[in-house]
Tab-separated table of C-alpha atoms and ligand atoms in Angstrom:
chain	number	residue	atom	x	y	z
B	106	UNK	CA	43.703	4.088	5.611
B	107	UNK	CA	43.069	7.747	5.168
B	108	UNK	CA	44.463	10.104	2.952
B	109	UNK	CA	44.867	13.273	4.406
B	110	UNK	CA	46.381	14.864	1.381
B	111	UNK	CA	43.429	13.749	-0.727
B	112	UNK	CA	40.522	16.403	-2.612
B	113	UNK	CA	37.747	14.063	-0.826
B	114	UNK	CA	36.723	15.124	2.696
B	115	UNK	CA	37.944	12.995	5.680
B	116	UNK	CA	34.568	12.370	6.567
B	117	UNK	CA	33.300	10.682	3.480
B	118	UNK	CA	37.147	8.445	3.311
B	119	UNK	CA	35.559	7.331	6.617
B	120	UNK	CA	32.049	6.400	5.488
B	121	UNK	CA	33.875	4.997	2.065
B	122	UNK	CA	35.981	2.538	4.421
B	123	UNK	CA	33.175	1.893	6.765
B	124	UNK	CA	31.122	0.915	3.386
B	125	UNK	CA	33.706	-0.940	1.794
B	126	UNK	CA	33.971	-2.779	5.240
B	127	UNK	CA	29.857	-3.428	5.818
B	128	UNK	CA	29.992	-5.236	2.166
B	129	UNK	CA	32.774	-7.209	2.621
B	130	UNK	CA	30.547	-8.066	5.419
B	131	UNK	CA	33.342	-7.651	8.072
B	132	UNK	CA	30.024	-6.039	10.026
B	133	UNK	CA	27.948	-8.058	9.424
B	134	UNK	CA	23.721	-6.776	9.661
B	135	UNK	CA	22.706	-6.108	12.975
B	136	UNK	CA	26.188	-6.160	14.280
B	137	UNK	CA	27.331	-3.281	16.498
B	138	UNK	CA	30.014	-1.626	14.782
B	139	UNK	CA	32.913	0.288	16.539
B	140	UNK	CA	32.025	3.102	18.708
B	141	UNK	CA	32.252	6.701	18.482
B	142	UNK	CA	35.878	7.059	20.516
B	143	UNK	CA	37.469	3.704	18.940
B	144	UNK	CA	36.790	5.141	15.156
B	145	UNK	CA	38.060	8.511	16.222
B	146	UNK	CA	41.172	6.199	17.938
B	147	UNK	CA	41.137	4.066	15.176
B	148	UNK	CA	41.856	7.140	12.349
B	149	UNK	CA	43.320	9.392	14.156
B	150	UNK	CA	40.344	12.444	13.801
B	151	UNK	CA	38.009	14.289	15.600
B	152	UNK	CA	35.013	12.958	17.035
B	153	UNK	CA	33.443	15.664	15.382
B	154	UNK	CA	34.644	13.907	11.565
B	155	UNK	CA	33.243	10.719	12.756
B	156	UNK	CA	30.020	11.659	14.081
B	157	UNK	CA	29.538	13.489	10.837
B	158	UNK	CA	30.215	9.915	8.699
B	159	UNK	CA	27.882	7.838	11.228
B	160	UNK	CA	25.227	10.682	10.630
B	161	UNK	CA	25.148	10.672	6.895
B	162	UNK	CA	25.539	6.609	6.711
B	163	UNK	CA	22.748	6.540	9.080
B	164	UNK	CA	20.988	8.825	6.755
B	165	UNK	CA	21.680	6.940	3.582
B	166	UNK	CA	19.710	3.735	5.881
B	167	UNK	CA	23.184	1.935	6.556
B	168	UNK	CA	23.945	2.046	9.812
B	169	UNK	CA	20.963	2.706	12.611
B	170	UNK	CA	21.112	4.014	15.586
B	171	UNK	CA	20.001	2.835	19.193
B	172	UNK	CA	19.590	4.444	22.221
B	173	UNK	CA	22.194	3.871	24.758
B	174	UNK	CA	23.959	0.923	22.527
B	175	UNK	CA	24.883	2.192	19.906
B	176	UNK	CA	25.618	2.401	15.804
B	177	UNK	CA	24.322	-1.276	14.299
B	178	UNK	CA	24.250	-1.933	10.563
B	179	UNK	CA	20.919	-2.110	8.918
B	180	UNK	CA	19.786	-4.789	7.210
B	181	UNK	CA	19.768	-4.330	3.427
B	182	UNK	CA	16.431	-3.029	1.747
B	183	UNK	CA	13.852	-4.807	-0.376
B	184	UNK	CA	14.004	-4.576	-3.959
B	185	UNK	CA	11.059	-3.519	-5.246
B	186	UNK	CA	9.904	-3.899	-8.891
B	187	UNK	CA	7.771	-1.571	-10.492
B	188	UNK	CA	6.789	-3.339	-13.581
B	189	UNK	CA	4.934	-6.261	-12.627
B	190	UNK	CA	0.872	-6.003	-11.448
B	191	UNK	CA	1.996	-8.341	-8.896
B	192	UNK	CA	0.404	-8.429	-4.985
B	193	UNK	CA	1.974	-8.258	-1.877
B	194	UNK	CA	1.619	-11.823	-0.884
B	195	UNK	CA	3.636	-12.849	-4.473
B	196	UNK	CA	6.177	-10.157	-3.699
B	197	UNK	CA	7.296	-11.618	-0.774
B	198	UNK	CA	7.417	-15.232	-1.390
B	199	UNK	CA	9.597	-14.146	-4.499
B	200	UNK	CA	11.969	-13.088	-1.965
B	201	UNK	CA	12.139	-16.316	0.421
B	202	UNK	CA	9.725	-13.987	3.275
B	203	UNK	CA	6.572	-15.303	4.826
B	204	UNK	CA	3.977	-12.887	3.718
B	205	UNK	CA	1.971	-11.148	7.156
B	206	UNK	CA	-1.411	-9.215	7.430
B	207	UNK	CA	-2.900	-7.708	10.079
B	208	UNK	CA	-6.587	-6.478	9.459
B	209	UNK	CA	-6.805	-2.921	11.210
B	210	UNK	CA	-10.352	-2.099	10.147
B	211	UNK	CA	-13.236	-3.062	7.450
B	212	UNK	CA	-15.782	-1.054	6.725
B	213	UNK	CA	-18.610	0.285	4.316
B	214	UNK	CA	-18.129	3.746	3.801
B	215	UNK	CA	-19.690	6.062	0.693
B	216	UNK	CA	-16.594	7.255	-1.154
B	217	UNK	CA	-15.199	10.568	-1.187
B	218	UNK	CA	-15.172	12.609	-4.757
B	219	UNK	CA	-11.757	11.806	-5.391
B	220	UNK	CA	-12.020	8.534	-5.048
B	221	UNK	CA	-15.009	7.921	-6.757
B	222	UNK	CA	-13.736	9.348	-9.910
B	223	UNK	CA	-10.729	7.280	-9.413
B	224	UNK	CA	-13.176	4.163	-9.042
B	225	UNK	CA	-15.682	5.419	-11.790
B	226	UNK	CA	-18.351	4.955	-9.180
B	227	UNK	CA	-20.976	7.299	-7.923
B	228	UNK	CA	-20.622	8.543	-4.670
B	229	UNK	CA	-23.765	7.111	-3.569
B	230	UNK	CA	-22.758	3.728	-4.312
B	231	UNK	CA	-20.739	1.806	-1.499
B	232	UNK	CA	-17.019	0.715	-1.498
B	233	UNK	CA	-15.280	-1.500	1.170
B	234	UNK	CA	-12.518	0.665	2.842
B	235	UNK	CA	-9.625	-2.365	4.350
B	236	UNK	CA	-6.693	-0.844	6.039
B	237	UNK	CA	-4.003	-3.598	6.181
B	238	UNK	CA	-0.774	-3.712	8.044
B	239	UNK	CA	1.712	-6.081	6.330
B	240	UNK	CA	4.728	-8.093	6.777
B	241	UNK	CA	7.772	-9.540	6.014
B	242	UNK	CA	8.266	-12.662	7.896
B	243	UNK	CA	7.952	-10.905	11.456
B	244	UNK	CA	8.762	-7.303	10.160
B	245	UNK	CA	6.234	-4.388	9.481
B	246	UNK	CA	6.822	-3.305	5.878
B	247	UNK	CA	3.501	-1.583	4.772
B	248	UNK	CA	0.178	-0.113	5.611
B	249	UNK	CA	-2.444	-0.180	2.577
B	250	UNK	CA	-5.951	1.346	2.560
B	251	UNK	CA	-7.996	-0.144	0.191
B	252	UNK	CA	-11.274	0.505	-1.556
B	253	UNK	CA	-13.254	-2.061	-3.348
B	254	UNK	CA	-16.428	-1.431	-4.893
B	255	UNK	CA	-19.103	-3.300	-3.068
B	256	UNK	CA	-21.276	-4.214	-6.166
B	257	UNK	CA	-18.356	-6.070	-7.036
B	258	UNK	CA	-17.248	-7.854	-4.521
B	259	UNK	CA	-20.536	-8.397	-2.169
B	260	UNK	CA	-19.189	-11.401	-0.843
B	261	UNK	CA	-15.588	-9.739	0.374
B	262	UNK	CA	-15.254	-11.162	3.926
B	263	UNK	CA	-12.709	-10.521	6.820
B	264	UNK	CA	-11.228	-14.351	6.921
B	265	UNK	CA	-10.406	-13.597	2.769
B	266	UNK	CA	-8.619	-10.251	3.993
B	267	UNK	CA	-6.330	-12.200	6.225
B	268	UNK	CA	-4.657	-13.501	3.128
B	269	UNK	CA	-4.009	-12.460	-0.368
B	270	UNK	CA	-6.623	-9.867	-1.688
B	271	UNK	CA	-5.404	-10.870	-5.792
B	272	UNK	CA	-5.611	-14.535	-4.513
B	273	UNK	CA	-9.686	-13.996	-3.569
B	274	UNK	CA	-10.514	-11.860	-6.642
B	275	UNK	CA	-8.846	-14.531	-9.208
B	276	UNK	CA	-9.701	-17.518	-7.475
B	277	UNK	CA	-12.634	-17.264	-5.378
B	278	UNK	CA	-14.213	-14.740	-7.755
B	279	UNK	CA	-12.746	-15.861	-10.683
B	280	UNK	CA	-12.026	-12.652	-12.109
B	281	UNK	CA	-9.229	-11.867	-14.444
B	282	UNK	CA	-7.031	-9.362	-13.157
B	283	UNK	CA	-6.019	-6.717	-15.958
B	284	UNK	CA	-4.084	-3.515	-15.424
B	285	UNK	CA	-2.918	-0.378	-13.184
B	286	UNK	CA	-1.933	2.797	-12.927
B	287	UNK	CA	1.117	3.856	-9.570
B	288	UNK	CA	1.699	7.056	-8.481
B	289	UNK	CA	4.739	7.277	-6.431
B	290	UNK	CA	5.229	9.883	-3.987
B	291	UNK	CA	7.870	10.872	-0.843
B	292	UNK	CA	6.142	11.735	2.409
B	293	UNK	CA	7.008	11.393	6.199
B	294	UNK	CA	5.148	8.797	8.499
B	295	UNK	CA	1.933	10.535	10.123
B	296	UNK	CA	2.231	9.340	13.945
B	297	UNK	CA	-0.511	6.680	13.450
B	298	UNK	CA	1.207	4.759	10.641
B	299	UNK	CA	4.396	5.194	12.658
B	300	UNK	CA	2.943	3.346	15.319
B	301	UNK	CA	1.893	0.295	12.655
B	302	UNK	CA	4.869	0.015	11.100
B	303	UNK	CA	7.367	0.282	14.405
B	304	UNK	CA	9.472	3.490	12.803
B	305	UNK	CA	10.414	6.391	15.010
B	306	UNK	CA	9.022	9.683	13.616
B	307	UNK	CA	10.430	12.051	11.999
B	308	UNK	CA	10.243	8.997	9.094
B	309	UNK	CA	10.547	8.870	5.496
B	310	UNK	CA	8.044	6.940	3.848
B	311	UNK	CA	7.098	6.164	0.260
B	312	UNK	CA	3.016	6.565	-0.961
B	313	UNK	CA	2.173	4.472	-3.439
B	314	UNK	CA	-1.348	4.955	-5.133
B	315	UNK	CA	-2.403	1.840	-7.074
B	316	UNK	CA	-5.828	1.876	-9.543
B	317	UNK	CA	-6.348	-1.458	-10.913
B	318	UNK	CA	-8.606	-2.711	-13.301
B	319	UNK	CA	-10.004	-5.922	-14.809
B	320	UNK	CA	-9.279	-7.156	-17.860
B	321	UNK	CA	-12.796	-5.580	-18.857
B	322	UNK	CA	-11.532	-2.218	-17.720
B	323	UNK	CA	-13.886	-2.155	-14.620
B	324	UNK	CA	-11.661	-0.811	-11.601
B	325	UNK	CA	-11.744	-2.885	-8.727
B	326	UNK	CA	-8.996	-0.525	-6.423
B	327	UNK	CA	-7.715	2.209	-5.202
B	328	UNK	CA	-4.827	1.340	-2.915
B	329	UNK	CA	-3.527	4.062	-1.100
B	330	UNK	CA	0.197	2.491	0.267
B	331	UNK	CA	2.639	3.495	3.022
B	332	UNK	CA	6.016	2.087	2.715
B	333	UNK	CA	8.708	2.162	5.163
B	334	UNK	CA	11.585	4.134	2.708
B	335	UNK	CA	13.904	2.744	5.453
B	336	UNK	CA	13.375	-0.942	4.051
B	337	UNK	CA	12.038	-0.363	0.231
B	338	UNK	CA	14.087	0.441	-2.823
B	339	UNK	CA	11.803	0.613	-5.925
B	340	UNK	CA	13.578	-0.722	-9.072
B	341	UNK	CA	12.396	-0.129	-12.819
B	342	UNK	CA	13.423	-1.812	-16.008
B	343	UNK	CA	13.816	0.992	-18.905
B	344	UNK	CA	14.701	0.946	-22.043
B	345	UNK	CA	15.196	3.337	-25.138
N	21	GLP	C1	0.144	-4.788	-3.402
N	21	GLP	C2	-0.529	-3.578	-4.012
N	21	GLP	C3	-1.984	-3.456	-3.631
N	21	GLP	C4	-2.707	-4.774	-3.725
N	21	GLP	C5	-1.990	-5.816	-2.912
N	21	GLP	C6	-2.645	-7.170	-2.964
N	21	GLP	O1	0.635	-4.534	-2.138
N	21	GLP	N1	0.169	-2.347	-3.698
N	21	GLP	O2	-2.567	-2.532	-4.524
N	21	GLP	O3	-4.036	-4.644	-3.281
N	21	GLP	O4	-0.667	-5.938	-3.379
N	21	GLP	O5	-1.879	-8.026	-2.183
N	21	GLP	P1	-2.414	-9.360	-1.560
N	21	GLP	O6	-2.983	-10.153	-2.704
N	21	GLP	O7	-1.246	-9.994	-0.913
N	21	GLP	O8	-3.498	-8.989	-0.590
């Protein structure tokens, strides 16, 4: 199984196999895959070698790791898009998930200068501030912190929050939704968003900043998003 004669470290033959092994789907996700002592029995190494491959597949969000029962594989991450203006609620059905939201807080709030540039608003004027947890079937996937002008959406109510925010604005309002702008960043989880989304800190996450706009140009967000980087993989299409 090894080659011990071979230019490529022990340690990465071992994660190689134990790749090769997950997609063949010989471990299947969530399985418990052999400990510690039987891998080092199993190629003939030091514990040392094999701790070093279960550490670096756990790092690449392969394998996780549990207290007390050991290394399981993780289940594969979700494919995210980049292209498409598309909401959270689309997003999932695309992928055969029941789409989940949890409604943290809604409030009024006057909006800080940065965000009332982003919104083109004065900072007088009022914007609804919705922090969101949301799912994937059962699973936590991301917190988003909206803001919504209120002169444009006086009639935003908690019950439409506990669906699909694009689904209110285009069908209850009847507005036509037109384009935005993402800024993508790499952060780790603050210990209140670690709590939302069930991750044990220190966490990677992803910030996404979304500023939409009608059709008309008016912009009716600023979506500040925290993704678990431990279930997202963002995908673009490019071309030259
Ligand atoms: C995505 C975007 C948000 C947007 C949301 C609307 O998650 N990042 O900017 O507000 O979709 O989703 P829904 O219509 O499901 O509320």
């Amino acid at each position: 199984m090894l080659d011990k004669q071979s230019a490529i470290p022990i340690y990465v033959q071992i994660e190689d196999y134990l790749k090769e092994q997950i997609a063949q789907g010989v471990y299947p996700v969530k399985s418990l895959i052999p400990s510690e002592r039987e891998l080092t029995d199993m190629f003939g190494v030091s514990r040392m070698t094999v701790r070093q491959s279960l550490t670096n597949l756990v790092k690449d969000g392969l394998l996780y790791r549990e207290k007390g029962r050991g290394t399981f594989v993780a289940e594969e991450k979700m494919e995210q898009p980049l292209n498409g203006l598309t909401s959270f609620t689309e997003d999932m059905k695309e992928r055969g998930f029941v789409p989940g939201t949890k409604l943290i807080s809604f409030s009024q709030v006057h909006p800080d200068p940065q965000l009332s540039t982003r919104l083109g608003i004065s900072s007088e004027a009022l914007v609804h501030k919705v922090v969101r947890i949301r799912y994937a079937d059962d699973t936590p996937m991301a917190i988003e912190r909206s803001y919504l002008p209120v002169e444009l959406f006086p009639t935003l109510s908690e019950e439409a929050l506990q669906g699909s925010l694009y689904a209110f604005i285009e069908k209850q309002e009847k507005l036509v939704i037109g384009q935005a702008t993402q800024r993508m960043e790499a952060a780790l989880a603050k210990t209140e968003d670690a709590g939302y989304l069930h991750i044990s800190l220190p966490a990677a996450v992803v910030l996404i900043e979304r500023v939409s706009a009608l059709d008309d140009g008016r912009i009716f967000e600023v979506v500040r998003s925290t993704y678990r980087a431990d279930r997202y993989k963002f995908i673009s299409e490019i071309g030259r």
